[in-house]
Short mmCIF file of C-alpha atoms in Angstrom, two decimals:
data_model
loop_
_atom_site.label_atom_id
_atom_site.label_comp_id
_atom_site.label_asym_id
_atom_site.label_seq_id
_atom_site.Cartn_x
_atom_site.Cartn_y
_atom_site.Cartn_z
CA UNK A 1 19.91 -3.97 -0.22
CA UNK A 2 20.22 -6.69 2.02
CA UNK A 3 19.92 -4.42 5.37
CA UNK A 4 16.34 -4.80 5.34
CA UNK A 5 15.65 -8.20 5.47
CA UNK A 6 17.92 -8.72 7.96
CA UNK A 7 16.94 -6.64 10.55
CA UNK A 8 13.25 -7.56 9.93
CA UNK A 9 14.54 -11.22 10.81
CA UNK A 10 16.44 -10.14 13.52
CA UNK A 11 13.58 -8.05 14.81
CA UNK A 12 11.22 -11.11 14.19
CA UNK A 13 13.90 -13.39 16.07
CA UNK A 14 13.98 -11.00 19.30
CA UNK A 15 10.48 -10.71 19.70
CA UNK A 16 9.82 -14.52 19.22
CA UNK A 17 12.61 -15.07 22.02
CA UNK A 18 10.81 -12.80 24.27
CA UNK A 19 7.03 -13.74 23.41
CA UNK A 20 6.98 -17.26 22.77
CA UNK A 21 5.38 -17.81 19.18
CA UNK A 22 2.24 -19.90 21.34
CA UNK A 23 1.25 -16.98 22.91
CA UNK A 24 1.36 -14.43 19.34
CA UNK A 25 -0.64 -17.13 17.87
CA UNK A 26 -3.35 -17.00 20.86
CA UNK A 27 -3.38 -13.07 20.76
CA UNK A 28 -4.04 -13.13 17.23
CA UNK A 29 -6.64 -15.76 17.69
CA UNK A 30 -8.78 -13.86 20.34
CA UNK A 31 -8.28 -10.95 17.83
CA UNK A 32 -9.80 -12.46 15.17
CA UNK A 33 -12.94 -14.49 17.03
CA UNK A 34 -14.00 -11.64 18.98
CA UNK A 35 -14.14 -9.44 16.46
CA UNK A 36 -17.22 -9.11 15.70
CA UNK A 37 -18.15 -9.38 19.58
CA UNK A 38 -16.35 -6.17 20.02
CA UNK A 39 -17.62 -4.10 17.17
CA UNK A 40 -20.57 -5.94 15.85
CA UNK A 41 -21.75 -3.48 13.40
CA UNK A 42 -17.80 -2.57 12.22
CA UNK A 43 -17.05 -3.11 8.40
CA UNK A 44 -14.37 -5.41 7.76
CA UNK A 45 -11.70 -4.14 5.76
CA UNK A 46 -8.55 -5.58 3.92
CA UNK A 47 -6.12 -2.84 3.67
CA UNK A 48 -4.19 -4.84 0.73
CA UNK A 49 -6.76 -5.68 -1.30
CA UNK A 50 -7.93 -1.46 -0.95
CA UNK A 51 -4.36 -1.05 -1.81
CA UNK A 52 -4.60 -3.19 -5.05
CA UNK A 53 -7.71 -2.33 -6.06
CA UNK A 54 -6.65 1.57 -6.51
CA UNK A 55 -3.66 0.82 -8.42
CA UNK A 56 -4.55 1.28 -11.84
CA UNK A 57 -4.13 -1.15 -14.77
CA UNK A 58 -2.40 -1.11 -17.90
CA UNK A 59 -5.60 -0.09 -19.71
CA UNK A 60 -6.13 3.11 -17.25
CA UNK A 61 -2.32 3.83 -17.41
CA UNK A 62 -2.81 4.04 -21.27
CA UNK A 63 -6.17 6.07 -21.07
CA UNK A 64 -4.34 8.89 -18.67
CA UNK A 65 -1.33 9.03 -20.58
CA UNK A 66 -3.46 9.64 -23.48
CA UNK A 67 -5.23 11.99 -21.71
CA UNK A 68 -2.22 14.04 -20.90
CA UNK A 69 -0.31 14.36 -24.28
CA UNK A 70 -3.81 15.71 -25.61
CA UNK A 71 -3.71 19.19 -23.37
CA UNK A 72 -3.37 22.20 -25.76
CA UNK A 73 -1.37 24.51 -24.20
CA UNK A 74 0.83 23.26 -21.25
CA UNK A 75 3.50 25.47 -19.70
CA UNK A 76 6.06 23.89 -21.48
CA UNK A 77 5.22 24.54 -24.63
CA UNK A 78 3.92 28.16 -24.21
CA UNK A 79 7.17 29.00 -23.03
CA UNK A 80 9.27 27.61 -25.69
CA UNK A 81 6.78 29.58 -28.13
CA UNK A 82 7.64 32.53 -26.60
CA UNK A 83 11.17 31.89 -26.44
CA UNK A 84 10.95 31.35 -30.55
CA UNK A 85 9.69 34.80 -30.72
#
């Protein structure tokens, strides 16, 4: 439980000692300004806000679940009606 953490601090703490945290910062700054000098016409994207947007909410969870005890004849319960035979 406590394995991950620590080796995502202690992978955190060997790259920082390498690559001084001045010089991340200055990559990721270039990355971000020249963007759109790069790619002009690329979409921009936020791959955790597409991640949270298709996770479905309570109401949808309901609605499916709803969905699926309605099905007439699953496997399930064709087989136990043949088993009652």
């Amino acid at each position: 439980m406590y394995c991950v953490p620590f080796l995502i601090l202690v992978t955190v703490t060997v790259i920082t000692y390498f690559i001084p945290v001045r010089y991340i910062l200055l990559i990721w700054g270039i990355n971000k300004f020249t963007k759109k000098l790069r790619a002009p016409y690329a979409i921009d994207n936020n791959e955790v806000f597409d991640f949270l947007r298709r996770v479905p909410s309570d109401v949808h969870k309901v609605q499916y679940s709803e969905l699926k005890t309605v099905s007439a004849q699953s496997p399930l319960r064709r087989k136990r009606t043949i088993e009652r035979r």
